[in-house]
Coordinates of C-alpha atoms and ligand atoms in Angstrom, one line a residue:
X17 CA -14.4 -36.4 36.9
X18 CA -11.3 -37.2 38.9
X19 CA -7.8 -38.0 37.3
X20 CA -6.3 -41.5 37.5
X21 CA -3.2 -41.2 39.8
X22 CA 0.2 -41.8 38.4
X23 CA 1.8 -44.0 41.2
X24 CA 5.5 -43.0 41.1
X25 CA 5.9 -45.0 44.4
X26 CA 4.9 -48.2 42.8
X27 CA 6.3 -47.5 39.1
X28 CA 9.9 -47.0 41.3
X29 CA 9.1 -49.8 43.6
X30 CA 8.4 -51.8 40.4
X31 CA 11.5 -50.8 38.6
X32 CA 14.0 -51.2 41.6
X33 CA 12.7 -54.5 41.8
X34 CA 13.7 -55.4 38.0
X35 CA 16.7 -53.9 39.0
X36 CA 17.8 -56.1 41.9
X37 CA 16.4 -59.0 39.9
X38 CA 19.2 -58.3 37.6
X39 CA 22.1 -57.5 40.0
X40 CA 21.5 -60.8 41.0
X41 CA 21.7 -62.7 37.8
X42 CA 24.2 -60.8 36.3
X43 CA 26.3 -61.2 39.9
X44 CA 25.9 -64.9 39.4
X45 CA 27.3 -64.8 36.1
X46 CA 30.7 -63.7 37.8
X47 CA 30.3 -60.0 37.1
X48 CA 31.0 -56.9 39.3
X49 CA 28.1 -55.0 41.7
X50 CA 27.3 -51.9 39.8
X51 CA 29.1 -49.2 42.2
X52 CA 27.5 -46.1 43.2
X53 CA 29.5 -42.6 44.6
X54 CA 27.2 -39.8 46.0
X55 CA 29.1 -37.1 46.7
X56 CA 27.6 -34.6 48.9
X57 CA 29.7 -31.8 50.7
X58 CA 27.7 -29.8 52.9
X59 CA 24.7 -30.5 55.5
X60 CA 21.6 -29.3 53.0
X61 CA 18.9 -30.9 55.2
X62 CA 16.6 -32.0 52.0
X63 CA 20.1 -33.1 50.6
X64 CA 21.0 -35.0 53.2
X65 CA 17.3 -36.7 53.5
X66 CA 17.7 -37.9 49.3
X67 CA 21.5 -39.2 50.0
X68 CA 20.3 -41.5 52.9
X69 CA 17.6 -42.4 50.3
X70 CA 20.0 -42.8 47.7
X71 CA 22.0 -45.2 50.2
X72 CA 19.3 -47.6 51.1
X73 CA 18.3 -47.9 47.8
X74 CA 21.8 -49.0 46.5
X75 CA 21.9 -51.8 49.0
X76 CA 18.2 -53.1 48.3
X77 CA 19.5 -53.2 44.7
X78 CA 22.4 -55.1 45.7
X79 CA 24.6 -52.0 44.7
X80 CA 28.3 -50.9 46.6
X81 CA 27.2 -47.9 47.5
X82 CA 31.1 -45.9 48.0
X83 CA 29.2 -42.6 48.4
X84 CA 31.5 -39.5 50.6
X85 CA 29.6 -36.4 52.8
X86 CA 32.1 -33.8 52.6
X87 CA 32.0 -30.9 54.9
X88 CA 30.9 -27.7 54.3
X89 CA 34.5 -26.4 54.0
X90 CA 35.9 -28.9 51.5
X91 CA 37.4 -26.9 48.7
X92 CA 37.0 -26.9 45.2
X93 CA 40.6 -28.6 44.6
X94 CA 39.8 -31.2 46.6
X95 CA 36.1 -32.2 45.7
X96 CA 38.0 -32.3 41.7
X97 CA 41.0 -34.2 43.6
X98 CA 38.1 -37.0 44.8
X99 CA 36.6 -37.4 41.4
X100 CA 39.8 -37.9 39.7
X101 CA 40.2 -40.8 42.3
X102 CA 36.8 -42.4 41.7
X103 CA 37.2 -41.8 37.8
X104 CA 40.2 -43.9 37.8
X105 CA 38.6 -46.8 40.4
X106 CA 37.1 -49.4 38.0
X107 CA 34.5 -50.7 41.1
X108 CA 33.0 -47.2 40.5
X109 CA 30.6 -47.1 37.9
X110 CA 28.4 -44.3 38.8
X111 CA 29.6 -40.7 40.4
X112 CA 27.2 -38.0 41.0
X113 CA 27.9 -34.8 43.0
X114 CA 24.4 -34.0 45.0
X115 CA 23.2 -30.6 44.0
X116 CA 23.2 -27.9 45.9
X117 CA 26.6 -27.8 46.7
X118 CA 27.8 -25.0 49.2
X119 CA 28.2 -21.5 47.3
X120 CA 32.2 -21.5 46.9
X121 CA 32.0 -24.7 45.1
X122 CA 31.5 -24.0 41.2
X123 CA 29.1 -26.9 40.5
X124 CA 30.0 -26.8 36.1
X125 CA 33.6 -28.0 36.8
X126 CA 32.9 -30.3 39.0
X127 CA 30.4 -31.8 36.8
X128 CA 32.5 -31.9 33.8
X129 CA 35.3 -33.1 35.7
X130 CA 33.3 -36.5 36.1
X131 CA 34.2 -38.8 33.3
X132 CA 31.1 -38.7 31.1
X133 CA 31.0 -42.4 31.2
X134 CA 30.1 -42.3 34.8
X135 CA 28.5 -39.4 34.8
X136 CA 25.0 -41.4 35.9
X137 CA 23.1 -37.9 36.6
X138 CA 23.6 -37.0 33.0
X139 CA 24.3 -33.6 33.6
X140 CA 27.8 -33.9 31.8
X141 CA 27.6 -31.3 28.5
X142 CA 29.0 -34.7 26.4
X143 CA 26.1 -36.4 27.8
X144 CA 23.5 -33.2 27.6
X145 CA 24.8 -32.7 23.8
X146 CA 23.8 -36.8 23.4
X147 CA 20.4 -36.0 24.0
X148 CA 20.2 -33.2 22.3
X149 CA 21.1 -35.0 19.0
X150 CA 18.7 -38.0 19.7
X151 CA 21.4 -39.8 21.0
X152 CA 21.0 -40.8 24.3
X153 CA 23.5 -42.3 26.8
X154 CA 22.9 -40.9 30.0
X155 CA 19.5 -39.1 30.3
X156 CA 19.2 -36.7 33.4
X157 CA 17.4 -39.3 36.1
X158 CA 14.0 -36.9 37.0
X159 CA 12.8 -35.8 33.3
X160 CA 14.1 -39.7 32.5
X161 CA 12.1 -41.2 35.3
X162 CA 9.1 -38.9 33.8
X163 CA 9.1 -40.6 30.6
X164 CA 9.2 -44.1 32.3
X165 CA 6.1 -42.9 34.5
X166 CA 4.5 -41.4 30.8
X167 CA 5.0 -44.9 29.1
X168 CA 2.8 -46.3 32.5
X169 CA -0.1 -44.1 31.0
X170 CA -0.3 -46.1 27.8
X171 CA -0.7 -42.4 25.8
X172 CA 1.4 -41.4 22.6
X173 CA 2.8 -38.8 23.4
X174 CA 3.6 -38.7 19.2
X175 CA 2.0 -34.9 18.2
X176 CA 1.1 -33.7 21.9
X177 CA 1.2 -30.2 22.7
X178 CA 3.5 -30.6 25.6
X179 CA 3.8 -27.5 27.8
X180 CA 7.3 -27.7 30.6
X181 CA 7.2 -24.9 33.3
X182 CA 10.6 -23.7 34.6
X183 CA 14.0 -24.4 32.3
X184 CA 16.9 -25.4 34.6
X185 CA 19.3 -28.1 33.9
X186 CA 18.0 -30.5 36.4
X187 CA 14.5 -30.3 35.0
X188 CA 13.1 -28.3 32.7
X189 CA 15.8 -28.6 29.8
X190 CA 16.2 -32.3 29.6
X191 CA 12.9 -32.6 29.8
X192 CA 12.1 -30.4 26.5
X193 CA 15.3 -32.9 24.7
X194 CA 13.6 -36.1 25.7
X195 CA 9.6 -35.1 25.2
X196 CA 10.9 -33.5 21.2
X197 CA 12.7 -37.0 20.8
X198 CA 9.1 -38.3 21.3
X199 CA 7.9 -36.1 18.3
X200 CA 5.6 -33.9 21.4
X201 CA 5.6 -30.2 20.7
X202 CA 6.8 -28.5 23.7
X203 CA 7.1 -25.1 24.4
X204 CA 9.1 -23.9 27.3
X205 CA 7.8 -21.6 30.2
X206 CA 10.3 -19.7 32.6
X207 CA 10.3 -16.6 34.7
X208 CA 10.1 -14.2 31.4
X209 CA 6.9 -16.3 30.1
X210 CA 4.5 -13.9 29.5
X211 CA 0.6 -15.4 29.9
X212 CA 1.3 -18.4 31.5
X213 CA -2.0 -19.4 32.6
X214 CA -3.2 -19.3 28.8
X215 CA -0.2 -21.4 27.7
X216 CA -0.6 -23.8 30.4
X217 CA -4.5 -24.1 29.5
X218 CA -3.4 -25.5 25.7
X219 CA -1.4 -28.0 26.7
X220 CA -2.4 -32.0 26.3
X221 CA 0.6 -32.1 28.9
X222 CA 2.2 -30.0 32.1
X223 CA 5.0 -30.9 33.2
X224 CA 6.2 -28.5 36.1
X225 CA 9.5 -28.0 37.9
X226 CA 10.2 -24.5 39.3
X227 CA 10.2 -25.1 43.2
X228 CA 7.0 -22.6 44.0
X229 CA 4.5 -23.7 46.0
X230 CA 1.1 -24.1 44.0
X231 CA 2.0 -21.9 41.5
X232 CA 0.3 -23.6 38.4
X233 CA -3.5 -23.2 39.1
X234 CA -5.9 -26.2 39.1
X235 CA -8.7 -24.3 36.9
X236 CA -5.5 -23.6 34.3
X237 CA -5.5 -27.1 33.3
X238 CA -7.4 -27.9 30.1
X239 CA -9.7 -31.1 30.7
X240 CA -8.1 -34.3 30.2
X241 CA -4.8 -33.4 30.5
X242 CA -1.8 -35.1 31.6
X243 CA 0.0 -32.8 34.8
X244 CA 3.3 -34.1 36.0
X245 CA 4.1 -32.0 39.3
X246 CA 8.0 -32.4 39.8
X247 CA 8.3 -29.9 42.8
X248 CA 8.7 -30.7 46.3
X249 CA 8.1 -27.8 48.6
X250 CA 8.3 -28.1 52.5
X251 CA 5.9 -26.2 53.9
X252 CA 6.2 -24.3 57.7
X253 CA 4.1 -26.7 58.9
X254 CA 6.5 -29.5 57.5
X255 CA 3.8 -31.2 55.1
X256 CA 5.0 -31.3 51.4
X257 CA 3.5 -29.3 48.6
X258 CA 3.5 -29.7 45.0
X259 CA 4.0 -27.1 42.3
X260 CA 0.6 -27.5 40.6
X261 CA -2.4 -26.6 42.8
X262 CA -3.3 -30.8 43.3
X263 CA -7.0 -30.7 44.7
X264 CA -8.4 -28.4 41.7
X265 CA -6.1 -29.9 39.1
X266 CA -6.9 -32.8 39.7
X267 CA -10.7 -32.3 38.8
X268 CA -9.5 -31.1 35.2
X269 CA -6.5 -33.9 34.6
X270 CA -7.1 -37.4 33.4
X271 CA -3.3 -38.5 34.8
X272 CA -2.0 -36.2 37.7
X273 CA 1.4 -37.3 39.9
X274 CA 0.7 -36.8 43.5
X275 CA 3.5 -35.2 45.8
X276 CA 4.8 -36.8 47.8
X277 CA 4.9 -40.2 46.1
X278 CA 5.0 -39.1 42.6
X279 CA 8.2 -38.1 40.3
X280 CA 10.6 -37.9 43.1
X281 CA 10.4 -41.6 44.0
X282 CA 11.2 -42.0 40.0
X283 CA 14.5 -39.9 40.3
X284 CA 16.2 -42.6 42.5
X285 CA 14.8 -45.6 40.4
X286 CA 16.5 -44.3 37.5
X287 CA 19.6 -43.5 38.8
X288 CA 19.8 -47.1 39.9
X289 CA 18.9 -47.6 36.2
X290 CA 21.5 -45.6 34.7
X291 CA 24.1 -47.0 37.3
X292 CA 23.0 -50.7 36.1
X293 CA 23.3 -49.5 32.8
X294 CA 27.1 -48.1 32.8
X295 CA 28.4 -51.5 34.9
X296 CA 26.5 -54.1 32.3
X297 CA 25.4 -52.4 29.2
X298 CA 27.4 -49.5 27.7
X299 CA 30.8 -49.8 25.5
X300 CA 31.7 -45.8 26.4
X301 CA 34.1 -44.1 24.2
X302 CA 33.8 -40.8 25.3
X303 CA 37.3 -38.8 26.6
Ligands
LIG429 N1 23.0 -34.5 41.7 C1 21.7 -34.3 41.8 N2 21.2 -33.4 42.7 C2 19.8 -33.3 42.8 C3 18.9 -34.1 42.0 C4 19.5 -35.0 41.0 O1 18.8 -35.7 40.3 N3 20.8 -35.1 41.0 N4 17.5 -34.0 42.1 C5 17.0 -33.3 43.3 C6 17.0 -34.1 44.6 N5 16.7 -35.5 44.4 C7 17.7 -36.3 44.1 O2 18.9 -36.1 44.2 C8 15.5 -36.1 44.9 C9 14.4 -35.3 45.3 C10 13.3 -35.9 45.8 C11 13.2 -37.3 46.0 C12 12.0 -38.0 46.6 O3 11.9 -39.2 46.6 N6 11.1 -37.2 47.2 C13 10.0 -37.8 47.9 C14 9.8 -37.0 49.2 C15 11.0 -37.1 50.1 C16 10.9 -36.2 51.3 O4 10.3 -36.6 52.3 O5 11.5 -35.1 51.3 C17 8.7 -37.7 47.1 O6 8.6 -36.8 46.2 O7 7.8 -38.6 47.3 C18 14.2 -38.1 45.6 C19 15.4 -37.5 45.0 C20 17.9 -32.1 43.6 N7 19.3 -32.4 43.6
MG430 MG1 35.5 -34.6 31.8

């Protein structure tokens, strides 16, 4: 039997939609557009592609979209200089810093140099620690934009065994804090996991983010379940390639996320989301 295909295209489309639906009302109610700043600094390629995507969904959403492209020599002082200036502009409501960042820029102080009430990525320790102590404010948009996809499938996820492969910040980590907060057991897989293959054959759910082409195994996944594939890998021949071997998995899955068109369209959605959420919804204390 062949999985049921978990749109993320659609899910995003559908959610961007509900988003612009309330832009509108809430602009006709006299309040502010929800502003957006993307920081990039650099010319990553792939970065570059997800800014410009970033960008056209902030207008479509009716968003101000104040984003900056630095260049590759911009230092440290004055990348920290820039966020000082957008934390203090109250038309900003949202300030991310696109990751990579060039190899002489230290990515934590940037990050916790944007006030954790803008800080729409999440990645902010204050907002990390939140999560962590079932208190969400800002979830981390991909492992967010899982969960939104998740809910799609109509499955309680309530006493899964819940298996993430790879552990970085971006990913894997957040995505442990907000599967636990859903009562799934999850165990954690990085590069020292020894007998992957058998712990990926347990689990009731994948979810998989480590940037290797292919490298979970179709015949690894135990019938029926649920394989989220969060990695996007160009391949020499420029087509994109999952991290989860699709064609075979998806004989074994009953919910598999196609790349492209699955998580990754959810990542944008929900920053919008979290953007939307900091300019209308949140009363932030935090220092
Ligand atoms: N500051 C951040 N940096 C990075 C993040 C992040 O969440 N915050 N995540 C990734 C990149 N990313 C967003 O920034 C991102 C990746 C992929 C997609 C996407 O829609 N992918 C498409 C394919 C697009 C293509 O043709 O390459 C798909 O999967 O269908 C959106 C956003 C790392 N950096
Ligand atoms: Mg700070």
């Amino acid at each position: 039997m062949s999985a049921k295909i978990l749109d993320g295209k659609a899910i995003a489309l559908e959610l961007r939609e509900s988003i612009r639906a309330e832009v509108d009302r809430q602009v006709a109610a006299g309040k502010p557009r929800p502003g957006l700043a993307v920081i990039m600094v650099g010319d990553d390629p792939a970065s570059a592609v997800y800014v410009r995507n970033k960008k056209i969904a902030c207008e479509k959403a009716g968003f101000n979209d104040v984003s900056e492209v630095l260049p590759a020599q911009t230092t440290q002082q004055e990348v920290l200089a820039l966020i000082d200036k957008l934390n203090a502009d109250e038309s900003v409501h949202g300030i991310i810093v696109q990751l990579p960042v060039p190899a002489h820029i230290d990515p934590e102080e940037i990050i916790e140099r944007i006030s954790p009430c803008k800080d729409v990525d999440g990645f902010h320790p204050y907002n990390v620690g939140r999560l962590a102590t079932r208190m969400p404010i800002m979830a981390p948009c991909t492992p967010h934009g899982v969960m939104t996809m998740l809910a799609k499938t109509g499955i309680q996820l309530r006493g899964l065994d819940a298996v993430v492969v790879g552990a970085s910040n971006i990913v894997g980590v957040p995505q442990l804090l907000e599967l636990l907060n859903e009562r799934a057991t999850v165990t954690v897989c990085h590069s020292a996991t020894k007998n992957l293959a058998h712990k990926v054959a347990q689990a009731d759910l994948v979810v998989v983010g480590v940037g290797i082409p292919e490298m979970v195994k179709g015949d690894w996944i135990k019938p029926g379940a649920i394989v989220i594939d969060v990695g996007i890998n160009r391949m020499d021949d420029g087509r994109l390639v999952g991290d989860v071997e699709f064609e075979v998995a998806k004989e074994h899955a009953s919910w598999i996320t196609p790349v492209p068109g699955g998580v990754g369209p959810m990542t944008i959605a929900t920053l919008l989301e979290n953007t939307m959420k900091v300019a209308y919804h949140l009363d932030c204390k935090a220092k």
